[in-house]
């Protein structure tokens, strides 16, 4: 485990971003598809990086120290209060 911790500690952010993208899309930058084993390992590395290196507070992300951020509905509403995506009048609909 020490070797993996060293890899995570020394991993440049751009490598993390590439692994994150590959995990989300299921394919590498060149378009080749990740195998199930690659996707599983890539996801584990991404989660370890998030837990050790990022200070995330978003809903359902890996928090510093490895915990999962689970915000309540009221906490999520507070985050997005006043931010409307679009507004329509009744006659527009």
mmCIF file with all atom_site columns, N, CA and C in Angstrom, residues 2 7 15 20 22 26-27 35 39 43-44 49 55 62 64 74 79 81 84-85 89:
data_model
loop_
_atom_site.group_PDB
_atom_site.id
_atom_site.type_symbol
_atom_site.label_atom_id
_atom_site.label_alt_id
_atom_site.label_comp_id
_atom_site.label_asym_id
_atom_site.label_entity_id
_atom_site.label_seq_id
_atom_site.pdbx_PDB_ins_code
_atom_site.Cartn_x
_atom_site.Cartn_y
_atom_site.Cartn_z
_atom_site.occupancy
_atom_site.B_iso_or_equiv
_atom_site.pdbx_formal_charge
_atom_site.auth_seq_id
_atom_site.auth_comp_id
_atom_site.auth_asym_id
_atom_site.auth_atom_id
_atom_site.pdbx_PDB_model_num
ATOM 1  N N  . UNK A 1 2  ? 2.067   1.165  0.561   1.00 0.00 ? 2  UNK A N  1
ATOM 2  C CA . UNK A 1 2  ? 2.936   2.340  0.605   1.00 0.00 ? 2  UNK A CA 1
ATOM 3  C C  . UNK A 1 2  ? 3.268   2.820  -0.797  1.00 0.00 ? 2  UNK A C  1
ATOM 4  N N  . UNK A 1 7  ? 2.473   6.874  -5.161  1.00 0.00 ? 7  UNK A N  1
ATOM 5  C CA . UNK A 1 7  ? 1.984   7.209  -6.504  1.00 0.00 ? 7  UNK A CA 1
ATOM 6  C C  . UNK A 1 7  ? 0.926   8.304  -6.417  1.00 0.00 ? 7  UNK A C  1
ATOM 7  N N  . UNK A 1 15 ? -2.764  14.122 -14.710 1.00 0.00 ? 15 UNK A N  1
ATOM 8  C CA . UNK A 1 15 ? -2.916  12.667 -14.788 1.00 0.00 ? 15 UNK A CA 1
ATOM 9  C C  . UNK A 1 15 ? -4.211  12.261 -14.087 1.00 0.00 ? 15 UNK A C  1
ATOM 10 N N  . UNK A 1 20 ? -9.805  10.451 -14.260 1.00 0.00 ? 20 UNK A N  1
ATOM 11 C CA . UNK A 1 20 ? -11.196 10.775 -13.936 1.00 0.00 ? 20 UNK A CA 1
ATOM 12 C C  . UNK A 1 20 ? -12.056 10.734 -15.192 1.00 0.00 ? 20 UNK A C  1
ATOM 13 N N  . UNK A 1 22 ? -11.427 9.142  -17.992 1.00 0.00 ? 22 UNK A N  1
ATOM 14 C CA . UNK A 1 22 ? -11.518 7.757  -18.471 1.00 0.00 ? 22 UNK A CA 1
ATOM 15 C C  . UNK A 1 22 ? -12.543 6.971  -17.660 1.00 0.00 ? 22 UNK A C  1
ATOM 16 N N  . UNK A 1 26 ? -15.569 5.830  -19.697 1.00 0.00 ? 26 UNK A N  1
ATOM 17 C CA . UNK A 1 26 ? -15.367 4.422  -20.009 1.00 0.00 ? 26 UNK A CA 1
ATOM 18 C C  . UNK A 1 26 ? -14.402 4.195  -21.163 1.00 0.00 ? 26 UNK A C  1
ATOM 19 N N  . UNK A 1 27 ? -13.646 5.248  -21.512 1.00 0.00 ? 27 UNK A N  1
ATOM 20 C CA . UNK A 1 27 ? -12.656 5.103  -22.576 1.00 0.00 ? 27 UNK A CA 1
ATOM 21 C C  . UNK A 1 27 ? -11.509 6.066  -22.345 1.00 0.00 ? 27 UNK A C  1
ATOM 22 N N  . UNK A 1 35 ? -11.285 -1.818 -20.180 1.00 0.00 ? 35 UNK A N  1
ATOM 23 C CA . UNK A 1 35 ? -11.825 -3.116 -19.778 1.00 0.00 ? 35 UNK A CA 1
ATOM 24 C C  . UNK A 1 35 ? -12.470 -2.932 -18.406 1.00 0.00 ? 35 UNK A C  1
ATOM 25 N N  . UNK A 1 39 ? -11.308 -0.200 -15.637 1.00 0.00 ? 39 UNK A N  1
ATOM 26 C CA . UNK A 1 39 ? -12.255 0.781  -15.088 1.00 0.00 ? 39 UNK A CA 1
ATOM 27 C C  . UNK A 1 39 ? -12.317 0.693  -13.568 1.00 0.00 ? 39 UNK A C  1
ATOM 28 N N  . UNK A 1 43 ? -11.015 3.694  -11.211 1.00 0.00 ? 43 UNK A N  1
ATOM 29 C CA . UNK A 1 43 ? -11.946 4.308  -10.266 1.00 0.00 ? 43 UNK A CA 1
ATOM 30 C C  . UNK A 1 43 ? -11.364 4.303  -8.854  1.00 0.00 ? 43 UNK A C  1
ATOM 31 N N  . UNK A 1 44 ? -10.696 3.233  -8.490  1.00 0.00 ? 44 UNK A N  1
ATOM 32 C CA . UNK A 1 44 ? -10.087 3.159  -7.160  1.00 0.00 ? 44 UNK A CA 1
ATOM 33 C C  . UNK A 1 44 ? -8.989  4.211  -7.005  1.00 0.00 ? 44 UNK A C  1
ATOM 34 N N  . UNK A 1 49 ? -7.129  9.378  -4.852  1.00 0.00 ? 49 UNK A N  1
ATOM 35 C CA . UNK A 1 49 ? -6.614  10.721 -5.108  1.00 0.00 ? 49 UNK A CA 1
ATOM 36 C C  . UNK A 1 49 ? -7.543  11.758 -4.480  1.00 0.00 ? 49 UNK A C  1
ATOM 37 N N  . UNK A 1 55 ? -9.968  18.696 -1.408  1.00 0.00 ? 55 UNK A N  1
ATOM 38 C CA . UNK A 1 55 ? -10.846 19.132 -0.320  1.00 0.00 ? 55 UNK A CA 1
ATOM 39 C C  . UNK A 1 55 ? -12.245 19.319 -0.911  1.00 0.00 ? 55 UNK A C  1
ATOM 40 N N  . UNK A 1 62 ? -15.802 11.910 -2.707  1.00 0.00 ? 62 UNK A N  1
ATOM 41 C CA . UNK A 1 62 ? -14.945 11.365 -1.666  1.00 0.00 ? 62 UNK A CA 1
ATOM 42 C C  . UNK A 1 62 ? -14.285 12.537 -0.941  1.00 0.00 ? 62 UNK A C  1
ATOM 43 N N  . UNK A 1 64 ? -11.877 14.448 2.036   1.00 0.00 ? 64 UNK A N  1
ATOM 44 C CA . UNK A 1 64 ? -10.524 14.280 2.555   1.00 0.00 ? 64 UNK A CA 1
ATOM 45 C C  . UNK A 1 64 ? -10.573 13.256 3.681   1.00 0.00 ? 64 UNK A C  1
ATOM 46 N N  . UNK A 1 74 ? -31.774 19.767 2.265   1.00 0.00 ? 74 UNK A N  1
ATOM 47 C CA . UNK A 1 74 ? -31.755 21.178 2.658   1.00 0.00 ? 74 UNK A CA 1
ATOM 48 C C  . UNK A 1 74 ? -30.373 21.796 2.426   1.00 0.00 ? 74 UNK A C  1
ATOM 49 N N  . UNK A 1 79 ? -26.964 25.375 -1.207  1.00 0.00 ? 79 UNK A N  1
ATOM 50 C CA . UNK A 1 79 ? -25.875 25.565 -2.165  1.00 0.00 ? 79 UNK A CA 1
ATOM 51 C C  . UNK A 1 79 ? -26.362 26.228 -3.442  1.00 0.00 ? 79 UNK A C  1
ATOM 52 N N  . UNK A 1 81 ? -29.311 27.972 -3.816  1.00 0.00 ? 81 UNK A N  1
ATOM 53 C CA . UNK A 1 81 ? -30.304 29.014 -3.580  1.00 0.00 ? 81 UNK A CA 1
ATOM 54 C C  . UNK A 1 81 ? -29.971 30.250 -4.425  1.00 0.00 ? 81 UNK A C  1
ATOM 55 N N  . UNK A 1 84 ? -30.986 30.140 -10.563 1.00 0.00 ? 84 UNK A N  1
ATOM 56 C CA . UNK A 1 84 ? -31.979 29.490 -11.405 1.00 0.00 ? 84 UNK A CA 1
ATOM 57 C C  . UNK A 1 84 ? -31.379 29.225 -12.775 1.00 0.00 ? 84 UNK A C  1
ATOM 58 N N  . UNK A 1 85 ? -31.718 28.104 -13.340 1.00 0.00 ? 85 UNK A N  1
ATOM 59 C CA . UNK A 1 85 ? -31.209 27.720 -14.655 1.00 0.00 ? 85 UNK A CA 1
ATOM 60 C C  . UNK A 1 85 ? -31.974 28.460 -15.738 1.00 0.00 ? 85 UNK A C  1
ATOM 61 N N  . UNK A 1 89 ? -42.423 32.224 -18.032 1.00 0.00 ? 89 UNK A N  1
ATOM 62 C CA . UNK A 1 89 ? -43.740 32.725 -17.648 1.00 0.00 ? 89 UNK A CA 1
ATOM 63 C C  . UNK A 1 89 ? -44.756 31.725 -18.158 1.00 0.00 ? 89 UNK A C  1
#
